[in-house]
Structures are given as structure tokens and as C-alpha cells.
Short mmCIF file of C-alpha atoms in Angstrom, two decimals:
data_model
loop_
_atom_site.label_atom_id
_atom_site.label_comp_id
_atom_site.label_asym_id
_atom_site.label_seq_id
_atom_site.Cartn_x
_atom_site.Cartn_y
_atom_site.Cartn_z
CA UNK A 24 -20.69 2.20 -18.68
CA UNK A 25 -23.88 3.94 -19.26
CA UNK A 26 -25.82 1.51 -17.39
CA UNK A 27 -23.40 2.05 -14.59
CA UNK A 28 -24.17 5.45 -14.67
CA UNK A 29 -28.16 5.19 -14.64
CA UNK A 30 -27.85 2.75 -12.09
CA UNK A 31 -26.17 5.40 -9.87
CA UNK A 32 -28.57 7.90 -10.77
CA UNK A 33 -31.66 5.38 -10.15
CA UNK A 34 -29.73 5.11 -6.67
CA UNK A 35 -29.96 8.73 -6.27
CA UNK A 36 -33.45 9.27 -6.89
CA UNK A 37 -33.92 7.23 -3.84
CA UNK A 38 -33.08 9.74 -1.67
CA UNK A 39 -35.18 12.03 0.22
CA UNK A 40 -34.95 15.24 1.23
CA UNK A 41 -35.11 18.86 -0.43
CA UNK A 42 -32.31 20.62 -1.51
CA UNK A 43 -32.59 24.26 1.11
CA UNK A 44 -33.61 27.37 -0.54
CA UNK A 45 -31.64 29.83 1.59
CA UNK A 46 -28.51 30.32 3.07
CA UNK A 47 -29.02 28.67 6.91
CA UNK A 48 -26.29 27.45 8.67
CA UNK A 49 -24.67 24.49 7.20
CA UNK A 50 -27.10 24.06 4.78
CA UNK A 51 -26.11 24.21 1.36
CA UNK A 52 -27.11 27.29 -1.10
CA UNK A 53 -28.58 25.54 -4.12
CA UNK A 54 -27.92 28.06 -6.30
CA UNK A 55 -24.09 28.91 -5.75
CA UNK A 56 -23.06 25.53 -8.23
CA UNK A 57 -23.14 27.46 -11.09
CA UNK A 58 -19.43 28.71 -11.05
CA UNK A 59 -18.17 25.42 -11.77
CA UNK A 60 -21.17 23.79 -13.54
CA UNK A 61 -19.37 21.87 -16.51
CA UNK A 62 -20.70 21.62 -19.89
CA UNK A 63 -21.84 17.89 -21.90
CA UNK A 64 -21.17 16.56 -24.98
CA UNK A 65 -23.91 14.48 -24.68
CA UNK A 66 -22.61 12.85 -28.48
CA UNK A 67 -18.99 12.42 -27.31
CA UNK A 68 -16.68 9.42 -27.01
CA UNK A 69 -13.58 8.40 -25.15
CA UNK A 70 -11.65 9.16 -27.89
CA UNK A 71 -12.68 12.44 -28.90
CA UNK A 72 -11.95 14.29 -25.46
CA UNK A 73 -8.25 14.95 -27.19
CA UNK A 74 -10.19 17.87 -28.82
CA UNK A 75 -12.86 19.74 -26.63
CA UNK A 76 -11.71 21.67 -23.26
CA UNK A 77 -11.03 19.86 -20.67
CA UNK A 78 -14.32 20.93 -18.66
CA UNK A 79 -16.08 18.90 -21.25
CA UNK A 80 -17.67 15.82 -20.35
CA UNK A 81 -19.16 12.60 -21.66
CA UNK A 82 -22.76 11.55 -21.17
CA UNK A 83 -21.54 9.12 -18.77
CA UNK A 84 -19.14 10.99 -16.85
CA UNK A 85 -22.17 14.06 -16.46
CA UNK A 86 -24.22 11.46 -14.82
CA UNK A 87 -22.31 9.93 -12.29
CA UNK A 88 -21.15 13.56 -11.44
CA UNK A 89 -24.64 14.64 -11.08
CA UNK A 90 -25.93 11.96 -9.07
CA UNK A 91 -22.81 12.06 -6.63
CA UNK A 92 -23.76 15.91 -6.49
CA UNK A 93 -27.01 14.86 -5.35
CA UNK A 94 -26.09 12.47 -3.03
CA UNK A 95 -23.59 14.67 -1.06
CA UNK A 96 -25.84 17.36 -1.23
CA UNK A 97 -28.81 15.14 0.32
CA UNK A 98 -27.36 12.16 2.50
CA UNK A 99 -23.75 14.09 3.72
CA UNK A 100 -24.53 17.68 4.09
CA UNK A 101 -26.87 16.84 6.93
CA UNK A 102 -24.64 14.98 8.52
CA UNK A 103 -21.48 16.97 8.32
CA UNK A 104 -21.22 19.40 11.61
CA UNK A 105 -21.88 16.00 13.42
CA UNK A 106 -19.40 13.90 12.24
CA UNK A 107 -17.13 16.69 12.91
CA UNK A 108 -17.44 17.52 16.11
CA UNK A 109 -17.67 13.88 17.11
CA UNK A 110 -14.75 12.79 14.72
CA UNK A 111 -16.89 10.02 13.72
CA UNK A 112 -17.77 9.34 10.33
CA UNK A 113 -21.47 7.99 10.30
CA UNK A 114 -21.77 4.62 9.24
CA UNK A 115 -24.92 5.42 6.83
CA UNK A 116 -22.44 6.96 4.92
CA UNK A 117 -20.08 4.66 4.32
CA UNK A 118 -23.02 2.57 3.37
CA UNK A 119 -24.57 5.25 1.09
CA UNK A 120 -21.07 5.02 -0.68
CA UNK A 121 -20.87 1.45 -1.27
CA UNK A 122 -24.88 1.73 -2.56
CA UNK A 123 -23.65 4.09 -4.85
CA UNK A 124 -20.98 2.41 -6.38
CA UNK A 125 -18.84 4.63 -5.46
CA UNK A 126 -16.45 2.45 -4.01
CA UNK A 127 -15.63 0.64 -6.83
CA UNK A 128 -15.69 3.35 -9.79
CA UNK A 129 -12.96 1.90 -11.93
CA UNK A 130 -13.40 -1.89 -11.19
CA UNK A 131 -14.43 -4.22 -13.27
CA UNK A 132 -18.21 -5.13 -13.37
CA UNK A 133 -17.75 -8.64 -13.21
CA UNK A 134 -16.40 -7.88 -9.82
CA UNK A 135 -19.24 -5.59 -8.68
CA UNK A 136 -17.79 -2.51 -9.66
CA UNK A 137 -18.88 0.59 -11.75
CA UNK A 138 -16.57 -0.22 -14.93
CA UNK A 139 -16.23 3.63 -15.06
CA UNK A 140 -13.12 5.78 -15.91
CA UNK A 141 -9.97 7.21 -13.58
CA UNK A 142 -11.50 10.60 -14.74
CA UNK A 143 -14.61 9.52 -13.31
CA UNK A 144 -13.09 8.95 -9.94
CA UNK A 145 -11.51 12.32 -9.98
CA UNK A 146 -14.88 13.97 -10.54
CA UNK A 147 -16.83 11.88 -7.65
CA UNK A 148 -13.61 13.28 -5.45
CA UNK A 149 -14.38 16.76 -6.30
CA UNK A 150 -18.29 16.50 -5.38
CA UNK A 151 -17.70 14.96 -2.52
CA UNK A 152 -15.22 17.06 -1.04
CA UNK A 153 -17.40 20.31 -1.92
CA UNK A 154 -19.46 19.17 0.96
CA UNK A 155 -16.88 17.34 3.58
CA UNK A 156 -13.13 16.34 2.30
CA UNK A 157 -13.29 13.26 5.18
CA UNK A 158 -16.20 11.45 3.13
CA UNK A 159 -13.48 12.36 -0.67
CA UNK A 160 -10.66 11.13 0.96
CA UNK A 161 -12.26 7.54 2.16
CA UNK A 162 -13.41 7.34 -1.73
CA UNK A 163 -10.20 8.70 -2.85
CA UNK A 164 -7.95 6.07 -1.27
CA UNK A 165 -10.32 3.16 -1.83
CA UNK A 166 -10.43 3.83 -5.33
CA UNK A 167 -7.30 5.72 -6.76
CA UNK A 168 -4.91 3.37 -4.30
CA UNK A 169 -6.52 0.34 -2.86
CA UNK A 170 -8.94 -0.88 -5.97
CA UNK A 171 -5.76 0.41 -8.13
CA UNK A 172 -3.18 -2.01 -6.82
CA UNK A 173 -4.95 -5.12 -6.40
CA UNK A 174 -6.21 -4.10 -9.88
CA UNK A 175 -3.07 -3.87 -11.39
CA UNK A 176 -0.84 -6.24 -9.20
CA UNK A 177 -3.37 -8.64 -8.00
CA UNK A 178 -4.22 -12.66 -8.94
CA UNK A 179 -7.08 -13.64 -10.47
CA UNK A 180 -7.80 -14.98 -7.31
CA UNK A 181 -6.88 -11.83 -5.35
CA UNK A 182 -9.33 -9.80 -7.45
CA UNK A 183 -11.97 -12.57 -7.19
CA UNK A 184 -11.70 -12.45 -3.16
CA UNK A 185 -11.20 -8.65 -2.26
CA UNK A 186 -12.18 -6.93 -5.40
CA UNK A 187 -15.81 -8.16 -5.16
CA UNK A 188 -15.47 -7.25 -1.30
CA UNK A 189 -13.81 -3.68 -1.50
CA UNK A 190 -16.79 -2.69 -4.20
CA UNK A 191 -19.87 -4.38 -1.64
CA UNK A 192 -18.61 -3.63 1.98
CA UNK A 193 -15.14 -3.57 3.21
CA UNK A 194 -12.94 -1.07 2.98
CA UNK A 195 -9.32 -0.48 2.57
CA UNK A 196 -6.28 0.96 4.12
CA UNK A 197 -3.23 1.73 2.47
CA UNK A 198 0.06 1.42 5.06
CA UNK A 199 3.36 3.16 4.41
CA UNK A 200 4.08 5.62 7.07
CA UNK A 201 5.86 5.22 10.33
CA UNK A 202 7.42 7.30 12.95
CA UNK A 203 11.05 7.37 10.50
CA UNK A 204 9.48 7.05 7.14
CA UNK A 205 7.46 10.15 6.63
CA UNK A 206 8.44 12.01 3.47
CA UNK A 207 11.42 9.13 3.09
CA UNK A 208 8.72 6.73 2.78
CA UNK A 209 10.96 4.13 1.96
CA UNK A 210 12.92 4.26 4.99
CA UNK A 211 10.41 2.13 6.96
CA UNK A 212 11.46 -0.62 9.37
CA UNK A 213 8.64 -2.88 9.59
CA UNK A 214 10.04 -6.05 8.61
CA UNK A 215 8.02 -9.60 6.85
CA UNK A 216 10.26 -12.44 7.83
CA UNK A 217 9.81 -15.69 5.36
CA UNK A 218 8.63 -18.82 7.70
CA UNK A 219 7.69 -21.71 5.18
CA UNK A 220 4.82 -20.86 3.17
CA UNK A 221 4.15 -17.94 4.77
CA UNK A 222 5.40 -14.37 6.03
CA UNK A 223 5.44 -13.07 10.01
CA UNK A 224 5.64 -9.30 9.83
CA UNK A 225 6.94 -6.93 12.78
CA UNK A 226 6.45 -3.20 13.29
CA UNK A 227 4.10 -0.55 13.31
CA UNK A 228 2.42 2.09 11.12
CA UNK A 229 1.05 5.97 11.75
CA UNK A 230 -0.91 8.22 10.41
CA UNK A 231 -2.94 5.00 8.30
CA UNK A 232 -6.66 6.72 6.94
CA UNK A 233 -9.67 4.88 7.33
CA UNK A 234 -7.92 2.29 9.81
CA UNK A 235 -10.37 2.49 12.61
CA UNK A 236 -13.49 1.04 9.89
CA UNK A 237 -11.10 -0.91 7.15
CA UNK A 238 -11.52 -4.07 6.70
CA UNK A 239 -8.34 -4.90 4.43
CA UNK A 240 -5.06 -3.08 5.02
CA UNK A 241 -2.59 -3.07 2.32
CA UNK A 242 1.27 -3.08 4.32
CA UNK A 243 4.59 -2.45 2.97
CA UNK A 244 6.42 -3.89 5.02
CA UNK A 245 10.80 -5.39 3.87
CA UNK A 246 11.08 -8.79 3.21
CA UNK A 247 14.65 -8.41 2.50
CA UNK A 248 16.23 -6.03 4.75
CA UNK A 249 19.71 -6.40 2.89
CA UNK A 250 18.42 -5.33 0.06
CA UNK A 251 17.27 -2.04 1.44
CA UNK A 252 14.14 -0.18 -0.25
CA UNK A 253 14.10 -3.38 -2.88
CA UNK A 254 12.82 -5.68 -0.18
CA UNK A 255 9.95 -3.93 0.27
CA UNK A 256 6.97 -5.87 -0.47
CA UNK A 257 3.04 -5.70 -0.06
CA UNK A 258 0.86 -7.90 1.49
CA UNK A 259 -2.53 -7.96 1.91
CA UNK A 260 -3.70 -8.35 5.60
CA UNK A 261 -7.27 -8.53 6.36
CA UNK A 262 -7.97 -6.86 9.81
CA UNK A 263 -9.12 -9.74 12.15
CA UNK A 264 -5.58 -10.97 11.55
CA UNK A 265 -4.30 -12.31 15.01
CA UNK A 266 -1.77 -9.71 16.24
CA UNK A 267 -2.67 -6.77 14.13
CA UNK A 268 -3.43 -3.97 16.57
CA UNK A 269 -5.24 -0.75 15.94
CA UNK A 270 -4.83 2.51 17.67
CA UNK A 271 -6.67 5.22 19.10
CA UNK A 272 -7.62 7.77 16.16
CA UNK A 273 -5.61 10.87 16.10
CA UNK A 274 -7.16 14.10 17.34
CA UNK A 275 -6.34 15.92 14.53
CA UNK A 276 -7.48 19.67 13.59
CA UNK A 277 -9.11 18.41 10.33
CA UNK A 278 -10.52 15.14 8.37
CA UNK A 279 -11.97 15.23 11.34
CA UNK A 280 -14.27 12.30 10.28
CA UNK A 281 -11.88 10.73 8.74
CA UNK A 282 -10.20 8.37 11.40
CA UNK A 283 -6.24 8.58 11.79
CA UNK A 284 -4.79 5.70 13.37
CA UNK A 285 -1.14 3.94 14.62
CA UNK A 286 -0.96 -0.07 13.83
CA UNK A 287 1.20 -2.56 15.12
CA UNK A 288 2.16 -5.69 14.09
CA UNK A 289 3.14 -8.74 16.99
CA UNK A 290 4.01 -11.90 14.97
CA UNK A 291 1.02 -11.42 12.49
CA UNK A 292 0.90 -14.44 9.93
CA UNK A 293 0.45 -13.19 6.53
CA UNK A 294 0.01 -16.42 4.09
CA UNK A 295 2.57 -16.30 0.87
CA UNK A 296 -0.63 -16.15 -1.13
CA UNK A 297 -1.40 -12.79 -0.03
CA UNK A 298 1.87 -11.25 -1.68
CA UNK A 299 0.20 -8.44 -3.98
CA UNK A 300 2.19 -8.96 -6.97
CA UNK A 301 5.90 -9.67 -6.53
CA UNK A 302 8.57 -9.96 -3.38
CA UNK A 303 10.86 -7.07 -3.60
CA UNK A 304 8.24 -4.65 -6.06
CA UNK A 305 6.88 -2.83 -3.28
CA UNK A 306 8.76 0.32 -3.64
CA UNK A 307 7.80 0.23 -7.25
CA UNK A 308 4.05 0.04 -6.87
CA UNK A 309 3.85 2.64 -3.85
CA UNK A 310 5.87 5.22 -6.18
CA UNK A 311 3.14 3.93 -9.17
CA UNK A 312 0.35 4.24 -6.55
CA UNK A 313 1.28 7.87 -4.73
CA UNK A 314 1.75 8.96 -8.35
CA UNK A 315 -1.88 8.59 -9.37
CA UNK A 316 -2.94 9.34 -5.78
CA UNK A 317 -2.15 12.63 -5.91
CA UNK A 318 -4.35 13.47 -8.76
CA UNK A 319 -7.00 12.39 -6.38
CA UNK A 320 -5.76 14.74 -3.60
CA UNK A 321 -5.58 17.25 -6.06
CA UNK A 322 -9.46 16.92 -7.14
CA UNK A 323 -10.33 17.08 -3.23
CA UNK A 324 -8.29 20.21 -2.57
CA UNK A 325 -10.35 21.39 -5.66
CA UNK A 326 -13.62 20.56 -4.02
CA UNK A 327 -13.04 21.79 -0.78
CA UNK A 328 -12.23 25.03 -1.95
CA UNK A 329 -14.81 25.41 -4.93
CA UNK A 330 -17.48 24.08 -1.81
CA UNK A 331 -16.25 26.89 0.35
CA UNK A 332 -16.20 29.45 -2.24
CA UNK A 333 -19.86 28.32 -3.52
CA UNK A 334 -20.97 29.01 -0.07
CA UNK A 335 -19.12 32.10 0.71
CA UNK A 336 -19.94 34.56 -2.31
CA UNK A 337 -24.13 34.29 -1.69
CA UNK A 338 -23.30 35.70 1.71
CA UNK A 339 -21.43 38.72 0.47
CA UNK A 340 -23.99 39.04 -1.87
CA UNK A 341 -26.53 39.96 0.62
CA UNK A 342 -24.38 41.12 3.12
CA UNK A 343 -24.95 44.89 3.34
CA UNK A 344 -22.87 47.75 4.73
CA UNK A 345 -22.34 51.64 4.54
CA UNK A 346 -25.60 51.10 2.38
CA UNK A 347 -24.42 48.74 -0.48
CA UNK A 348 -23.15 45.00 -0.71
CA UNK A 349 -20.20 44.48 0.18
CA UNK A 350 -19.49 42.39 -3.29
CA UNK A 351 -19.78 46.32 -4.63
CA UNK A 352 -16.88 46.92 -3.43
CA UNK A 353 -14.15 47.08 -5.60
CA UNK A 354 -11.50 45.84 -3.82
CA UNK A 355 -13.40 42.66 -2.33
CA UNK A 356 -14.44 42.45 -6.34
CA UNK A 357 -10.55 42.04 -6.98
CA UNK A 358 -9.95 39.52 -4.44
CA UNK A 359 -13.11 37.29 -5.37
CA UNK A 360 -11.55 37.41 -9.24
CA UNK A 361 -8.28 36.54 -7.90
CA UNK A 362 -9.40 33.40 -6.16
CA UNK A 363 -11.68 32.22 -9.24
CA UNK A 364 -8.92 32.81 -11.35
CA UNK A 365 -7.02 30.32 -9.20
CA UNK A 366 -9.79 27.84 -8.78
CA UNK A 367 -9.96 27.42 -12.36
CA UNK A 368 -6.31 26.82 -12.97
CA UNK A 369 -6.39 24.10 -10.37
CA UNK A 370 -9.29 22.51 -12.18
CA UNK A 371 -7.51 22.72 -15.33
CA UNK A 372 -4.15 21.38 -13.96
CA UNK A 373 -6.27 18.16 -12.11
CA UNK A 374 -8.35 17.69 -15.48
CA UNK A 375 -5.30 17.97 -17.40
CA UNK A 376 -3.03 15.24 -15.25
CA UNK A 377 -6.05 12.70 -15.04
CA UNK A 378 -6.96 12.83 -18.71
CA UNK A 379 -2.92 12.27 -18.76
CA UNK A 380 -2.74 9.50 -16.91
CA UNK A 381 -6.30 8.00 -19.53
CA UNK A 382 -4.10 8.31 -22.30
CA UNK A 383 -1.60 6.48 -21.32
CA UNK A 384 0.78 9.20 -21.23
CA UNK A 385 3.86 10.77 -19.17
CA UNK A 386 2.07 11.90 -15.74
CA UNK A 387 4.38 12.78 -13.21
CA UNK A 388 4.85 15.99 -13.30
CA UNK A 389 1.51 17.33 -14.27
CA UNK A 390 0.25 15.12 -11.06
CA UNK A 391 3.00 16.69 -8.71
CA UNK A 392 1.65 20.02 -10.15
CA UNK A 393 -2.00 19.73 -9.47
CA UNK A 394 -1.21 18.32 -6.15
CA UNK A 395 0.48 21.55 -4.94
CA UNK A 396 -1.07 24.18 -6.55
CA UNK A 397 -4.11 22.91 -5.55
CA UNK A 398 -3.26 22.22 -2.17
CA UNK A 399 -1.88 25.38 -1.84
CA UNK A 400 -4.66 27.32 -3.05
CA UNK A 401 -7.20 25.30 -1.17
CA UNK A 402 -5.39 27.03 2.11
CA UNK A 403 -5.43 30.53 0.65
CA UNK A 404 -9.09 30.17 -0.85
CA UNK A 405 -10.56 29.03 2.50
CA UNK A 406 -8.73 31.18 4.46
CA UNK A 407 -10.28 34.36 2.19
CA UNK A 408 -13.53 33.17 2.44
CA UNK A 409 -12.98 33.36 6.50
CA UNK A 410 -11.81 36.74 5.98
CA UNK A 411 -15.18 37.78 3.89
CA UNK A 412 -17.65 36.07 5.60
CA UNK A 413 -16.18 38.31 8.41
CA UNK A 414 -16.99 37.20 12.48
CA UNK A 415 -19.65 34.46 11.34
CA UNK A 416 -16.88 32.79 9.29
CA UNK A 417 -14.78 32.21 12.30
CA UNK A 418 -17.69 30.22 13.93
CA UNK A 419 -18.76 26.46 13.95
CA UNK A 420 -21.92 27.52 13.15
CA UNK A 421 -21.05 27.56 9.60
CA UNK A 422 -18.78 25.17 7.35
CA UNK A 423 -16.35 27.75 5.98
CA UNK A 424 -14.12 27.69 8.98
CA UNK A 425 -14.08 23.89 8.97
CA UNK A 426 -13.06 23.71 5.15
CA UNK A 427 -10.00 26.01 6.61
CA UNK A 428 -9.39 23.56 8.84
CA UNK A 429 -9.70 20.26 6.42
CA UNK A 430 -7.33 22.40 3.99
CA UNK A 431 -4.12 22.37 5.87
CA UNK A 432 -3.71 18.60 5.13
CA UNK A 433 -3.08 19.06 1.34
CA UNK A 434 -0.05 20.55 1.84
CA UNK A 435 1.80 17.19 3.71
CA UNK A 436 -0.15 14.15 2.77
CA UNK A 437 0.66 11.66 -0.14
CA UNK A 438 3.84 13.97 -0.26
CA UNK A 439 4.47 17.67 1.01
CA UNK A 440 4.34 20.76 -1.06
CA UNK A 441 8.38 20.72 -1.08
CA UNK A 442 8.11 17.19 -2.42
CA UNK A 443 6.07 17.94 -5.39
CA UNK A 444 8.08 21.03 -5.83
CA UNK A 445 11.20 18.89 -5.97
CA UNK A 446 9.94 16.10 -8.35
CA UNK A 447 8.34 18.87 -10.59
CA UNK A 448 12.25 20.37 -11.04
CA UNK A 449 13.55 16.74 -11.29
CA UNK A 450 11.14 16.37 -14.51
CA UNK A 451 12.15 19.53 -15.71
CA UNK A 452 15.94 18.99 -15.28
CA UNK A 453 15.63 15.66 -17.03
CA UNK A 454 13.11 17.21 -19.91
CA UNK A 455 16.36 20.04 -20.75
#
């Protein structure tokens, strides 16, 4: 693990580029980190976390965060107005990732990965999303759904194959949506008829991340229709897969870079080899999956608003009217102590589920709860910092109006704000 980590900072150092001094444009204040800087326990182990605050880290985990800091702030800052306005994510990027072994964070060494922890991959979601959510959320699914499943579900021959690919150079796509299975996910109709030794599936999939650039897509799709939700099964299809079809990327008002895309599926020929895990236990791993998952959306809700806030309060530092700041103000005072106060309680509900889910311990409802408050603060937090940054927060010329924009997604992917709302009373019905 520790060698994992120095390897990533060794990666790091290889970067060029100085960190800017002032507040220009998109450039990135170096100075406004402080507000969330977490503390070390340079002497800690796994085990002992139990017992220090939950902003406490190990050696290891300070590291990787630190380098990924580094790297975002160096290789993706530059390139983030860009990839915006083109909604294009640069392929040096995705590149950068996969040199950083980022891509890989809990999987195995012997299969290329970083060995590291899911905490870990919560943290290198939050870092990246403080400078552009579209470069968290390709991490986020690669490693909290993708890496997880075959990890869990997978062969030994599975992991051998796409493990030691998904941690090196291809990525993933996780496919559950369609046009009638939104929020009832499990009402999909693409079907995976048995032929002999291997599976023919028919349908078609929306609103699939990272589909334009994945090279392995991970489909629920029924293979017993009779059997309603309990024929749905996974399959692993790799994307040159005759008569898989990818769409135009959606247009969408934020993840700009992150591409969107419909799939169909004419006749495509999935051998009964590439069954992840068993025929009918779909269901059961997506619900496993989107549990976890939205720990991960949680920690880039986090970011993105702790990045926009970091960039926002240097400004109203300097920003002078009626011959004072306009931080001296009391009532803009109030409001910045109101949204720190609810930064921090989204940190501490995201910390708290992930270090959860480490111990082995009931999840469910702490992860429904950092998904929403997060998300929803994320919206309120960005849309502030609009509000104080005043005429040149409503411009592109800055990032603050884009992190309004990325923010809006929280609230309806990997389950809408009613949805976590509805499981969190579920758990508390059933706890009473």
C-alpha cells in the first residue's frame, strides 16, 4: 500500500507546471485549500481509525490524496474551460488517470492496480471533482462500480482478462437505464435470449457515462423475462461487439466532458463465459453496486462544492465596496458560515458512510444520506457562490458558474433526492 502510494506521488512529481499565484480566470488560487486541508496520523493503522475523527488520515491515504491534488491542480485545471465548451474530455487525461493509478485504486496489485482502500477512492473523487466533476465521475464509476463488480462477482479468469485491462487502458461503462427504467431501474426491457453456449441480447440503453470512450460495458439486460426483475443478469460486452451501437452524446447542461450516450443492441452475441457472476443475480448486484456508488457521488458533490467555495471566498476577500470588503459585511459573513457549516456536515456524512462500508458494517442508509445532503447542498453552495462573486460569477470566464451547472446532476443520478429520501425512511421504519 505504501509503495502504491509513493509510486503515485513519484508519478506526480513528473508533472510540470506551477501552481498560479493569483486569482486569474480559471486558474486555481493556491492558497484557498486550507478550509478543508485534513490532518495525518502519520503512525496510524487501519484499525485504529475507529478512534480519531473522521478527517483523520493514514500515511497512505494523505499521499495518494496529495498527489491526486497535484495532479488535478496541474494536468486538469488547464484543461477544464476546454473540455467544457467542446464537451470533449481530452484524451491526455484519461491517460494521466490510468498513469496515476487512479483507475484501479482498490484492485488488486497482481492485476495492476493500486491495492488501496474504498476510502481511498472516495478521497481521489473529492480532489478531482474540486477542479471538474466530469474527470470524478469517469474515476468514480470505473472504480466504485465497474472494478467493484467484476471484483466481487467476477472469475478468476474474468479478473485476469479485464481487471488487468480496466487498471492499464480501457475503460468501463456501467448499463442500467432505458427510456422506462429510470428511477424503476428494474423495469428495463432489454432482453438476453439463451442460444447454445451463448446469449443474443436485444434493446437499448440511455443516459450510459463514459460510453462514447469505454471500452467494456457492463449490461443488465433479463435473461428470464418470466421471472420478472430475477432474470436480470449481467454480462460483460466489450465494445467492438458486432451489433452494439453507440449514440450521439447528449447535449447536456453539465458533465459536460463527461460523454452521455443511448446504446442499442441488434442480435449482439455475448458468449456464456461472459456472465458476471450468476444468471438471475443481476438485480442483486446493481442494488449492491448503486449502494456503494452513491458514496462516490456523494464525495463528488463534496468536491464540487468545496472547489467552488475555495475559489469563491479569495474573491470576496479582495473585492471592495462602499470602502471595505465585502467579506466585512456581516450579513455575507453569516451566509459564508452557513455554507461551511454545511460543507462540513457533508464531509462528515461521506467519511462516515465509506469508513461504514470498510468495516464491514450496515451502510445503506448513511450512503442514501450523504448522497442527498450532499447533492443538495452542492446546488445551494454553488448557486451562493454565483450570487457573491456577483456579475463575474454569471460568466464563462470563470469556473463558478460551471460548478452550478455540473451540480444539478446530484440530485437525479444513481437515484434522485426523493429516492434516497425514501430508502432513508424505509431504514428508519425497519430500525423502530
Amino acid at each position: 500500500m505504501v509503495g502504491a502510494a509513493v509510486r503515485l506521488l513519484r508519478g506526480s512529481r513528473l508533472l510540470t507546471g506551477n501552481i498560479p499565484t493569483c486569482l486569474s480566470s480559471w486558474n486555481i488560487p493556491p492558497h484557498v485549500l486550507k478550509y478543508s486541508q485534513s490532518k495525518a496520523s502519520l503512525n496510524l493503522s487501519n484499525n485504529g481509525l475507529s478512534s480519531v475523527p473522521l478527517q483523520t488520515f493514514t500515511k497512505e491515504e494523505l499521499m495518494i490524496k496529495n498527489s491526486v491534488k497535484k495532479f488535478a491542480q496541474q494536468q486538469i485545471a488547464p484543461l477544464v474551460s476546454t473540455m467544457d465548451k467542446n464537451s470533449e474530455m481530452d484524451k491526455s487525461i484519461i491517460q494521466g488517470l490510468f498513469q496515476q493509478g487512479l483507475m484501479g485504486i482498490e484492485v488488486d496489485t497482481k492485476y495492476g492496480g493500486t491495492g488501496a482502500s474504498f476510502f481511498t477512492s472516495v478521497l481521489v473523487i473529492e480532489e478531482l471533482a474540486k477542479v471538474d466533476a466530469s474527470v470524478a465521475v469517469l474515476c468514480d464509476i470505473q472504480n466504485t462500480l465497474i472494478n467493484k463488480l467484476i471484483g466481487k462477482h467476477g472469475t478468476e479468469e474474468q479478473q485476469a482478462t479485464y481487471l488487468t485491462q480496466l487498471t492499464s487502458e480501457k475503460v468501463g461503462s456501467f448499463c442500467l437505464s432505458e427510456a422506462g427504467a429510470g428511477s424503476d431501474s428494474f423495469a428495463l426491457k432489454t432482453r438476453a435470449d439463451k442460444n447454445g453456449d451463448y446469449y443474443v441480447i436485444n434493446g437499448s440503453k440511455l443516459w450510459i457515462s463514459s460510453a462514447e470512450y469505454a471500452g467494456l460495458f457492463l449490461v443488465m439486460a433479463n435473461a428470464d423475462p418470466a421471472m420478472g426483475y430475477k432474470g436480470i443478469t449481467c454480462f460483460l460486452v466489450d465494445r467492438d461487439t458486432e451489433g452494439l451501437h453507440i449514440g450521439k452524446p447528449e447535449n447536456k447542461m453539465g458533465l459536460r466532458a463527461s460523454s452521455t450516450c443511448p446504446l442499442t443492441f441488434e442480435n449482439v452475441k455475448v458468449p456464456e463465459t461472459n456472465v458476471l457472476g450468476q444468471v438471475g443475480h443481476g438485480y442483486k448486484y446493481a442494488i449492491g453496486s448503486l449502494n456503494e456508488g452513491r458514496i462516490g457521488i456523494a464525495a463528488q458533490m463534496l468536491g464540487l462544492a468545496q472547489g467552488c467555495f475555495d475559489y469563491t471566498i479569495p474573491y470576496i476577500k479582495e473585492r471592495v465596496q462602499f470602502g471595505k470588503r465585502i467579506f466585512d459585511f456581516q450579513s455575507l459573513q453569516h451566509q459564508v458560515a452557513h455554507v461551511a457549516t454545511q460543507l462540513e456536515a457533508a464531509r462528515l456524512l461521506t467519511y462516515n458512510s465509506a469508513r461504514l462500508v470498510e468495516a464491514g458494517r450496515p451502510f445503506i442508509k448513511e450512503a442514501s444520506m450523504a448522497k442527498y445532503y450532499a447533492s443538495e447542498i452542492a446546488g445551494l453552495v454553488t448557486s451562493k457562490c454565483i450570487d457573491w462573486m456577483g456579475g463575474v460569477g454569471y460568466t464563462k470566464n470563470y469556473p463558478v458558474e460551471k460548478f452550478f451547472r455540473d451540480a444539478k446532476i446530484g440530485t437525479i443520478y444513481e437515484g434522485t433526492s426523493n429516492i434516497q429520501l425514501s430508502t432513508i425512511a424505509k431504514s428508519i421504519d425497519a430500525e423502530y
